[in-house]
Amino acid sequence: MSTAPLDPYRPVVHLRPPNNWINDPNGLVFHDDQYHVFYQYNPYGATHANMHWGHFRSPDLITWEPLPIALSPTPGGLDADGCFSGNAVSDGERMVAFYSAHRHERPQHQPVTCATSRDGGRTLRPRGELLIPELPDDCTMYRDPYVWRHGDGWRMLVGAALADGRGAALLYDSPDLETWTHRGPFDAREPESVGDAGLHTGEGWECPQYLPAGSGPGALIFSAWNDDDSPRCVVALVGEEHGDVFEAGPPVLADHGPDCYAPALLRAPAGRWLLWGWSGEARDEAWAVAGGWTGTLTVPREISVGDDGSLRQQPATELLALRGEHTLHAAGELHGPQPVDLGSVGRAFDLTVRLDAEAAAVLRLLTTPDGTEYLDIRLDAVTGELVVDRDHASLDARARGGSYRMPCPTGQPVEVRVVVDHSIAEIFLTTTGQVLTLRFYPTGHSPWRLQARSTPGTRLGYTADAWDLHPLVIKEPSADAA
């Protein structure tokens, strides 16, 4: 079956279950010739509660099979109040999933346990006891294991906040995935500014992920956590391993938007690395709950560290197979204040744009016939930024606004790829490999239109192509999966 929605805001190209709450992607692993995506899931409603692990698998990232719920809280057990985030590894014929065991009486301390599958990931058998029973004494927050193969053994990172005020990724190692030895902080630092929007690296580090070095540096990616409700972000540290320590430069944003958190890595065949993130809602909670679903995963992204030490992301190559009708092609120059209509697009489309601007340029997605509702992507050659503005992207006052920006080189053409899917936009600055994710909720029902705009007296050269996107193919769940 397809994922075509009745709800105009439900994504069709982004993976999520038919209903209820979803947050962090978990347990991303290529095992038994299948991509496995687990995720935080509330099977009973569209709010953050009753955390289980949901499960999809796919041979190609396009066709997905829902599998039975993989992990459920054990009444009275070590994970009685939730099976929280973690990851999974493929070890021969078995898959081992590592996760945080949550109890309400220790909300910030979620010790590590695991579960094992020997049937291709279809069922996971919980260990039933903690894998690391003793937490370090100096931790005020501890959770979210990430395990990877290292030489002949294994390594694990656990996200933490330390009593001295530093956020940290704690390092463990093991010869067999059973016995683990604590080696201290892999990296740790006090809250440090990142970007220009008042964001910082956080009091603690959630969901640490490690992209090992290839021919160049590696990257430590984590979600910057604060104990209050202040803005959070996803941070990357690029550097090199030196024994049990990761030595990195200044922090950079792994996603410049407000609606991507808790990304997770998957080591794919042929040395490729993929990343999914969680995109929460940017609207009133009651609105989302009334619709019966909350949150989605991002599209899978190919991620790497460039020769210049920059973190680079782009949509996974497989997503090109979702392109349908080539609905828009436009090229030309603009010299004045009057906008140029580029053409119409559907509610799920893949757009590539090349902008050659002397000063400012705007790509506007109009979602109502009178043009009062629109999402702007602006190139500001003066400040050297690409700005995504959703202040006018919904006429419904329950939707959040705001503008968000990422650095953009000037004095050269800029290439952008935009994946829009009903209520989520992922803007990839192809020129630099940066990405910005945000949610928006258009009210217009007529066909959407794209416009190009420039400032008076300046030249804007443009080339734009857009394709409608076919929905992901979601197989009918088997009786036990349902």
PDB file of N, CA, C and O in Angstrom, residues 393-457:
ATOM      1  N   ALA A 393       4.086  31.224   6.648  1.00  0.00           N
ATOM      2  CA  ALA A 393       3.896  29.918   6.014  1.00  0.00           C
ATOM      3  C   ALA A 393       2.596  29.241   6.409  1.00  0.00           C
ATOM      4  O   ALA A 393       2.260  28.197   5.847  1.00  0.00           O
ATOM      5  N   SER A 394       1.863  29.808   7.372  1.00  0.00           N
ATOM      6  CA  SER A 394       0.560  29.262   7.740  1.00  0.00           C
ATOM      7  C   SER A 394      -0.335  30.388   8.233  1.00  0.00           C
ATOM      8  O   SER A 394       0.079  31.204   9.060  1.00  0.00           O
ATOM      9  N   LEU A 395      -1.565  30.408   7.733  1.00  0.00           N
ATOM     10  CA  LEU A 395      -2.540  31.373   8.222  1.00  0.00           C
ATOM     11  C   LEU A 395      -3.202  30.902   9.504  1.00  0.00           C
ATOM     12  O   LEU A 395      -4.015  31.636  10.087  1.00  0.00           O
ATOM     13  N   ASP A 396      -2.870  29.708   9.950  1.00  0.00           N
ATOM     14  CA  ASP A 396      -3.381  29.171  11.208  1.00  0.00           C
ATOM     15  C   ASP A 396      -2.462  29.625  12.340  1.00  0.00           C
ATOM     16  O   ASP A 396      -1.264  29.320  12.347  1.00  0.00           O
ATOM     17  N   ALA A 397      -3.009  30.351  13.301  1.00  0.00           N
ATOM     18  CA  ALA A 397      -2.213  30.928  14.386  1.00  0.00           C
ATOM     19  C   ALA A 397      -1.614  29.871  15.300  1.00  0.00           C
ATOM     20  O   ALA A 397      -0.729  30.178  16.109  1.00  0.00           O
ATOM     21  N   ARG A 398      -2.061  28.624  15.186  1.00  0.00           N
ATOM     22  CA  ARG A 398      -1.523  27.565  16.031  1.00  0.00           C
ATOM     23  C   ARG A 398      -0.187  27.030  15.529  1.00  0.00           C
ATOM     24  O   ARG A 398       0.464  26.230  16.208  1.00  0.00           O
ATOM     25  N   ALA A 399       0.233  27.444  14.336  1.00  0.00           N
ATOM     26  CA  ALA A 399       1.519  27.023  13.776  1.00  0.00           C
ATOM     27  C   ALA A 399       2.614  27.997  14.178  1.00  0.00           C
ATOM     28  O   ALA A 399       2.390  29.209  14.254  1.00  0.00           O
ATOM     29  N   ARG A 400       3.803  27.485  14.442  1.00  0.00           N
ATOM     30  CA  ARG A 400       4.927  28.332  14.829  1.00  0.00           C
ATOM     31  C   ARG A 400       5.522  29.035  13.619  1.00  0.00           C
ATOM     32  O   ARG A 400       5.509  28.512  12.501  1.00  0.00           O
ATOM     33  N   GLY A 401       6.089  30.198  13.868  1.00  0.00           N
ATOM     34  CA  GLY A 401       6.787  30.942  12.839  1.00  0.00           C
ATOM     35  C   GLY A 401       8.283  30.901  13.074  1.00  0.00           C
ATOM     36  O   GLY A 401       8.826  29.944  13.610  1.00  0.00           O
ATOM     37  N   GLY A 402       8.952  31.996  12.669  1.00  0.00           N
ATOM     38  CA  GLY A 402      10.394  32.100  12.871  1.00  0.00           C
ATOM     39  C   GLY A 402      11.172  31.981  11.582  1.00  0.00           C
ATOM     40  O   GLY A 402      10.712  31.388  10.606  1.00  0.00           O
ATOM     41  N   SER A 403      12.362  32.560  11.568  1.00  0.00           N
ATOM     42  CA  SER A 403      13.270  32.432  10.435  1.00  0.00           C
ATOM     43  C   SER A 403      14.581  31.830  10.925  1.00  0.00           C
ATOM     44  O   SER A 403      15.017  32.097  12.053  1.00  0.00           O
ATOM     45  N   TYR A 404      15.191  31.049  10.064  1.00  0.00           N
ATOM     46  CA  TYR A 404      16.380  30.281  10.431  1.00  0.00           C
ATOM     47  C   TYR A 404      17.377  30.373   9.289  1.00  0.00           C
ATOM     48  O   TYR A 404      17.001  30.508   8.127  1.00  0.00           O
ATOM     49  N   ARG A 405      18.646  30.285   9.632  1.00  0.00           N
ATOM     50  CA  ARG A 405      19.655  30.603   8.631  1.00  0.00           C
ATOM     51  C   ARG A 405      20.861  29.683   8.746  1.00  0.00           C
ATOM     52  O   ARG A 405      21.133  29.098   9.795  1.00  0.00           O
ATOM     53  N   MET A 406      21.555  29.550   7.628  1.00  0.00           N
ATOM     54  CA  MET A 406      22.829  28.839   7.631  1.00  0.00           C
ATOM     55  C   MET A 406      23.811  29.588   6.753  1.00  0.00           C
ATOM     56  O   MET A 406      23.419  30.258   5.787  1.00  0.00           O
ATOM     57  N   PRO A 407      25.106  29.533   7.085  1.00  0.00           N
ATOM     58  CA  PRO A 407      26.104  30.250   6.292  1.00  0.00           C
ATOM     59  C   PRO A 407      26.073  29.800   4.837  1.00  0.00           C
ATOM     60  O   PRO A 407      25.868  28.631   4.531  1.00  0.00           O
ATOM     61  N   CYS A 408      26.290  30.765   3.943  1.00  0.00           N
ATOM     62  CA  CYS A 408      26.242  30.489   2.508  1.00  0.00           C
ATOM     63  C   CYS A 408      27.337  31.303   1.817  1.00  0.00           C
ATOM     64  O   CYS A 408      27.437  32.512   2.042  1.00  0.00           O
ATOM     65  N   PRO A 409      28.168  30.673   1.001  1.00  0.00           N
ATOM     66  CA  PRO A 409      29.241  31.414   0.338  1.00  0.00           C
ATOM     67  C   PRO A 409      28.676  32.439  -0.640  1.00  0.00           C
ATOM     68  O   PRO A 409      27.604  32.250  -1.218  1.00  0.00           O
ATOM     69  N   THR A 410      29.387  33.538  -0.788  1.00  0.00           N
ATOM     70  CA  THR A 410      28.973  34.591  -1.707  1.00  0.00           C
ATOM     71  C   THR A 410      29.976  34.690  -2.851  1.00  0.00           C
ATOM     72  O   THR A 410      31.067  34.114  -2.810  1.00  0.00           O
ATOM     73  N   GLY A 411      29.574  35.432  -3.880  1.00  0.00           N
ATOM     74  CA  GLY A 411      30.463  35.634  -5.018  1.00  0.00           C
ATOM     75  C   GLY A 411      30.530  34.444  -5.958  1.00  0.00           C
ATOM     76  O   GLY A 411      31.422  34.376  -6.803  1.00  0.00           O
ATOM     77  N   GLN A 412      29.603  33.519  -5.842  1.00  0.00           N
ATOM     78  CA  GLN A 412      29.561  32.346  -6.719  1.00  0.00           C
ATOM     79  C   GLN A 412      28.130  31.830  -6.761  1.00  0.00           C
ATOM     80  O   GLN A 412      27.329  32.121  -5.869  1.00  0.00           O
ATOM     81  N   PRO A 413      27.760  31.097  -7.801  1.00  0.00           N
ATOM     82  CA  PRO A 413      26.410  30.523  -7.842  1.00  0.00           C
ATOM     83  C   PRO A 413      26.185  29.585  -6.659  1.00  0.00           C
ATOM     84  O   PRO A 413      27.106  28.937  -6.166  1.00  0.00           O
ATOM     85  N   VAL A 414      24.940  29.535  -6.209  1.00  0.00           N
ATOM     86  CA  VAL A 414      24.546  28.715  -5.070  1.00  0.00           C
ATOM     87  C   VAL A 414      23.575  27.640  -5.545  1.00  0.00           C
ATOM     88  O   VAL A 414      22.627  27.936  -6.281  1.00  0.00           O
ATOM     89  N   GLU A 415      23.822  26.408  -5.137  1.00  0.00           N
ATOM     90  CA  GLU A 415      22.942  25.306  -5.513  1.00  0.00           C
ATOM     91  C   GLU A 415      22.224  24.784  -4.269  1.00  0.00           C
ATOM     92  O   GLU A 415      22.854  24.549  -3.233  1.00  0.00           O
ATOM     93  N   VAL A 416      20.914  24.634  -4.387  1.00  0.00           N
ATOM     94  CA  VAL A 416      20.064  24.219  -3.282  1.00  0.00           C
ATOM     95  C   VAL A 416      19.164  23.085  -3.753  1.00  0.00           C
ATOM     96  O   VAL A 416      18.679  23.099  -4.889  1.00  0.00           O
ATOM     97  N   ARG A 417      18.952  22.100  -2.871  1.00  0.00           N
ATOM     98  CA  ARG A 417      17.964  21.057  -3.126  1.00  0.00           C
ATOM     99  C   ARG A 417      16.957  21.082  -1.981  1.00  0.00           C
ATOM    100  O   ARG A 417      17.353  21.102  -0.803  1.00  0.00           O
ATOM    101  N   VAL A 418      15.694  21.102  -2.327  1.00  0.00           N
ATOM    102  CA  VAL A 418      14.631  21.225  -1.330  1.00  0.00           C
ATOM    103  C   VAL A 418      13.693  20.032  -1.472  1.00  0.00           C
ATOM    104  O   VAL A 418      13.152  19.786  -2.553  1.00  0.00           O
ATOM    105  N   VAL A 419      13.516  19.290  -0.380  1.00  0.00           N
ATOM    106  CA  VAL A 419      12.548  18.197  -0.333  1.00  0.00           C
ATOM    107  C   VAL A 419      11.397  18.657   0.553  1.00  0.00           C
ATOM    108  O   VAL A 419      11.585  18.878   1.757  1.00  0.00           O
ATOM    109  N   VAL A 420      10.233  18.845  -0.042  1.00  0.00           N
ATOM    110  CA  VAL A 420       9.037  19.282   0.681  1.00  0.00           C
ATOM    111  C   VAL A 420       8.032  18.138   0.682  1.00  0.00           C
ATOM    112  O   VAL A 420       7.769  17.528  -0.368  1.00  0.00           O
ATOM    113  N   ASP A 421       7.467  17.869   1.848  1.00  0.00           N
ATOM    114  CA  ASP A 421       6.543  16.742   1.984  1.00  0.00           C
ATOM    115  C   ASP A 421       5.413  17.148   2.931  1.00  0.00           C
ATOM    116  O   ASP A 421       5.470  16.910   4.132  1.00  0.00           O
ATOM    117  N   HIS A 422       4.391  17.812   2.354  1.00  0.00           N
ATOM    118  CA  HIS A 422       3.177  18.202   3.062  1.00  0.00           C
ATOM    119  C   HIS A 422       3.428  19.195   4.206  1.00  0.00           C
ATOM    120  O   HIS A 422       2.963  20.310   4.137  1.00  0.00           O
ATOM    121  N   SER A 423       4.100  18.799   5.266  1.00  0.00           N
ATOM    122  CA  SER A 423       4.311  19.710   6.397  1.00  0.00           C
ATOM    123  C   SER A 423       5.762  19.740   6.855  1.00  0.00           C
ATOM    124  O   SER A 423       6.053  20.235   7.938  1.00  0.00           O
ATOM    125  N   ILE A 424       6.669  19.231   6.047  1.00  0.00           N
ATOM    126  CA  ILE A 424       8.089  19.258   6.407  1.00  0.00           C
ATOM    127  C   ILE A 424       8.897  19.670   5.182  1.00  0.00           C
ATOM    128  O   ILE A 424       8.588  19.262   4.055  1.00  0.00           O
ATOM    129  N   ALA A 425       9.883  20.518   5.416  1.00  0.00           N
ATOM    130  CA  ALA A 425      10.808  20.929   4.362  1.00  0.00           C
ATOM    131  C   ALA A 425      12.230  20.686   4.836  1.00  0.00           C
ATOM    132  O   ALA A 425      12.590  21.082   5.947  1.00  0.00           O
ATOM    133  N   GLU A 426      13.009  20.024   4.015  1.00  0.00           N
ATOM    134  CA  GLU A 426      14.436  19.824   4.274  1.00  0.00           C
ATOM    135  C   GLU A 426      15.203  20.533   3.166  1.00  0.00           C
ATOM    136  O   GLU A 426      15.089  20.168   1.996  1.00  0.00           O
ATOM    137  N   ILE A 427      15.953  21.546   3.548  1.00  0.00           N
ATOM    138  CA  ILE A 427      16.648  22.407   2.595  1.00  0.00           C
ATOM    139  C   ILE A 427      18.134  22.075   2.659  1.00  0.00           C
ATOM    140  O   ILE A 427      18.793  22.312   3.683  1.00  0.00           O
ATOM    141  N   PHE A 428      18.647  21.508   1.591  1.00  0.00           N
ATOM    142  CA  PHE A 428      20.049  21.113   1.509  1.00  0.00           C
ATOM    143  C   PHE A 428      20.807  22.148   0.691  1.00  0.00           C
ATOM    144  O   PHE A 428      20.491  22.375  -0.482  1.00  0.00           O
ATOM    145  N   LEU A 429      21.785  22.790   1.307  1.00  0.00           N
ATOM    146  CA  LEU A 429      22.649  23.720   0.596  1.00  0.00           C
ATOM    147  C   LEU A 429      23.751  22.882  -0.057  1.00  0.00           C
ATOM    148  O   LEU A 429      24.783  22.591   0.557  1.00  0.00           O
ATOM    149  N   THR A 430      23.485  22.464  -1.270  1.00  0.00           N
ATOM    150  CA  THR A 430      24.372  21.525  -1.962  1.00  0.00           C
ATOM    151  C   THR A 430      25.784  22.078  -2.070  1.00  0.00           C
ATOM    152  O   THR A 430      26.770  21.327  -2.023  1.00  0.00           O
ATOM    153  N   THR A 431      25.907  23.383  -2.191  1.00  0.00           N
ATOM    154  CA  THR A 431      27.211  24.025  -2.342  1.00  0.00           C
ATOM    155  C   THR A 431      28.139  23.684  -1.186  1.00  0.00           C
ATOM    156  O   THR A 431      29.350  23.501  -1.377  1.00  0.00           O
ATOM    157  N   THR A 432      27.596  23.593   0.032  1.00  0.00           N
ATOM    158  CA  THR A 432      28.440  23.368   1.213  1.00  0.00           C
ATOM    159  C   THR A 432      28.148  22.052   1.933  1.00  0.00           C
ATOM    160  O   THR A 432      28.906  21.661   2.824  1.00  0.00           O
ATOM    161  N   GLY A 433      27.019  21.392   1.622  1.00  0.00           N
ATOM    162  CA  GLY A 433      26.654  20.161   2.316  1.00  0.00           C
ATOM    163  C   GLY A 433      25.875  20.380   3.593  1.00  0.00           C
ATOM    164  O   GLY A 433      25.602  19.424   4.330  1.00  0.00           O
ATOM    165  N   GLN A 434      25.465  21.624   3.884  1.00  0.00           N
ATOM    166  CA  GLN A 434      24.679  21.902   5.082  1.00  0.00           C
ATOM    167  C   GLN A 434      23.196  21.616   4.822  1.00  0.00           C
ATOM    168  O   GLN A 434      22.748  21.545   3.675  1.00  0.00           O
ATOM    169  N   VAL A 435      22.438  21.525   5.926  1.00  0.00           N
ATOM    170  CA  VAL A 435      21.014  21.225   5.804  1.00  0.00           C
ATOM    171  C   VAL A 435      20.249  21.970   6.894  1.00  0.00           C
ATOM    172  O   VAL A 435      20.788  22.248   7.978  1.00  0.00           O
ATOM    173  N   LEU A 436      18.992  22.301   6.586  1.00  0.00           N
ATOM    174  CA  LEU A 436      18.104  22.985   7.519  1.00  0.00           C
ATOM    175  C   LEU A 436      16.733  22.329   7.416  1.00  0.00           C
ATOM    176  O   LEU A 436      16.165  22.243   6.324  1.00  0.00           O
ATOM    177  N   THR A 437      16.203  21.864   8.547  1.00  0.00           N
ATOM    178  CA  THR A 437      14.912  21.168   8.583  1.00  0.00           C
ATOM    179  C   THR A 437      13.896  21.986   9.357  1.00  0.00           C
ATOM    180  O   THR A 437      14.191  22.450  10.464  1.00  0.00           O
ATOM    181  N   LEU A 438      12.707  22.150   8.779  1.00  0.00           N
ATOM    182  CA  LEU A 438      11.653  22.802   9.535  1.00  0.00           C
ATOM    183  C   LEU A 438      10.282  22.299   9.098  1.00  0.00           C
ATOM    184  O   LEU A 438      10.112  21.785   7.994  1.00  0.00           O
ATOM    185  N   ARG A 439       9.323  22.431  10.020  1.00  0.00           N
ATOM    186  CA  ARG A 439       7.929  22.053   9.781  1.00  0.00           C
ATOM    187  C   ARG A 439       7.118  23.316   9.482  1.00  0.00           C
ATOM    188  O   ARG A 439       7.391  24.390  10.022  1.00  0.00           O
ATOM    189  N   PHE A 440       6.113  23.178   8.624  1.00  0.00           N
ATOM    190  CA  PHE A 440       5.195  24.277   8.337  1.00  0.00           C
ATOM    191  C   PHE A 440       3.856  23.677   7.934  1.00  0.00           C
ATOM    192  O   PHE A 440       3.783  22.528   7.507  1.00  0.00           O
ATOM    193  N   TYR A 441       2.778  24.457   8.055  1.00  0.00           N
ATOM    194  CA  TYR A 441       1.427  23.909   7.968  1.00  0.00           C
ATOM    195  C   TYR A 441       0.544  24.801   7.095  1.00  0.00           C
ATOM    196  O   TYR A 441      -0.282  25.576   7.582  1.00  0.00           O
ATOM    197  N   PRO A 442       0.693  24.708   5.773  1.00  0.00           N
ATOM    198  CA  PRO A 442      -0.092  25.556   4.869  1.00  0.00           C
ATOM    199  C   PRO A 442      -1.588  25.241   4.957  1.00  0.00           C
ATOM    200  O   PRO A 442      -1.982  24.080   5.110  1.00  0.00           O
ATOM    201  N   THR A 443      -2.401  26.274   4.832  1.00  0.00           N
ATOM    202  CA  THR A 443      -3.853  26.091   4.861  1.00  0.00           C
ATOM    203  C   THR A 443      -4.466  26.040   3.472  1.00  0.00           C
ATOM    204  O   THR A 443      -5.611  25.621   3.313  1.00  0.00           O
ATOM    205  N   GLY A 444      -3.729  26.523   2.456  1.00  0.00           N
ATOM    206  CA  GLY A 444      -4.275  26.581   1.106  1.00  0.00           C
ATOM    207  C   GLY A 444      -4.460  25.204   0.494  1.00  0.00           C
ATOM    208  O   GLY A 444      -3.649  24.301   0.699  1.00  0.00           O
ATOM    209  N   HIS A 445      -5.530  25.044  -0.276  1.00  0.00           N
ATOM    210  CA  HIS A 445      -5.833  23.759  -0.906  1.00  0.00           C
ATOM    211  C   HIS A 445      -5.604  23.767  -2.412  1.00  0.00           C
ATOM    212  O   HIS A 445      -5.605  22.711  -3.040  1.00  0.00           O
ATOM    213  N   SER A 446      -5.425  24.936  -3.001  1.00  0.00           N
ATOM    214  CA  SER A 446      -5.176  25.006  -4.439  1.00  0.00           C
ATOM    215  C   SER A 446      -3.726  24.627  -4.730  1.00  0.00           C
ATOM    216  O   SER A 446      -2.902  24.531  -3.806  1.00  0.00           O
ATOM    217  N   PRO A 447      -3.368  24.393  -6.004  1.00  0.00           N
ATOM    218  CA  PRO A 447      -1.973  24.051  -6.315  1.00  0.00           C
ATOM    219  C   PRO A 447      -0.992  25.104  -5.806  1.00  0.00           C
ATOM    220  O   PRO A 447      -1.257  26.308  -5.866  1.00  0.00           O
ATOM    221  N   TRP A 448       0.120  24.626  -5.277  1.00  0.00           N
ATOM    222  CA  TRP A 448       1.162  25.533  -4.811  1.00  0.00           C
ATOM    223  C   TRP A 448       1.973  26.037  -5.997  1.00  0.00           C
ATOM    224  O   TRP A 448       2.116  25.347  -7.011  1.00  0.00           O
ATOM    225  N   ARG A 449       2.553  27.233  -5.839  1.00  0.00           N
ATOM    226  CA  ARG A 449       3.331  27.841  -6.910  1.00  0.00           C
ATOM    227  C   ARG A 449       4.696  28.291  -6.383  1.00  0.00           C
ATOM    228  O   ARG A 449       4.841  28.640  -5.217  1.00  0.00           O
ATOM    229  N   LEU A 450       5.667  28.309  -7.278  1.00  0.00           N
ATOM    230  CA  LEU A 450       7.003  28.798  -6.955  1.00  0.00           C
ATOM    231  C   LEU A 450       7.264  30.096  -7.698  1.00  0.00           C
ATOM    232  O   LEU A 450       6.906  30.240  -8.875  1.00  0.00           O
ATOM    233  N   GLN A 451       7.888  31.037  -7.003  1.00  0.00           N
ATOM    234  CA  GLN A 451       8.292  32.298  -7.598  1.00  0.00           C
ATOM    235  C   GLN A 451       9.763  32.562  -7.312  1.00  0.00           C
ATOM    236  O   GLN A 451      10.288  32.131  -6.274  1.00  0.00           O
ATOM    237  N   ALA A 452      10.392  33.296  -8.221  1.00  0.00           N
ATOM    238  CA  ALA A 452      11.732  33.842  -7.980  1.00  0.00           C
ATOM    239  C   ALA A 452      11.608  35.353  -7.862  1.00  0.00           C
ATOM    240  O   ALA A 452      10.854  35.992  -8.612  1.00  0.00           O
ATOM    241  N   ARG A 453      12.356  35.933  -6.918  1.00  0.00           N
ATOM    242  CA  ARG A 453      12.309  37.373  -6.681  1.00  0.00           C
ATOM    243  C   ARG A 453      13.727  37.906  -6.476  1.00  0.00           C
ATOM    244  O   ARG A 453      14.585  37.190  -5.954  1.00  0.00           O
ATOM    245  N   SER A 454      13.941  39.149  -6.859  1.00  0.00           N
ATOM    246  CA  SER A 454      15.230  39.795  -6.587  1.00  0.00           C
ATOM    247  C   SER A 454      14.989  41.245  -6.207  1.00  0.00           C
ATOM    248  O   SER A 454      13.855  41.739  -6.256  1.00  0.00           O
ATOM    249  N   THR A 455      16.038  41.939  -5.832  1.00  0.00           N
ATOM    250  CA  THR A 455      15.918  43.347  -5.460  1.00  0.00           C
ATOM    251  C   THR A 455      16.051  44.222  -6.703  1.00  0.00           C
ATOM    252  O   THR A 455      16.688  43.822  -7.699  1.00  0.00           O
ATOM    253  N   PRO A 456      15.464  45.421  -6.684  1.00  0.00           N
ATOM    254  CA  PRO A 456      15.507  46.291  -7.864  1.00  0.00           C
ATOM    255  C   PRO A 456      16.936  46.591  -8.300  1.00  0.00           C
ATOM    256  O   PRO A 456      17.816  46.852  -7.472  1.00  0.00           O
ATOM    257  N   GLY A 457      17.140  46.534  -9.608  1.00  0.00           N
ATOM    258  CA  GLY A 457      18.429  46.928 -10.160  1.00  0.00           C
ATOM    259  C   GLY A 457      19.533  45.904 -10.034  1.00  0.00           C
ATOM    260  O   GLY A 457      20.690  46.212 -10.354  1.00  0.00           O
TER     261      GLY A 457
END
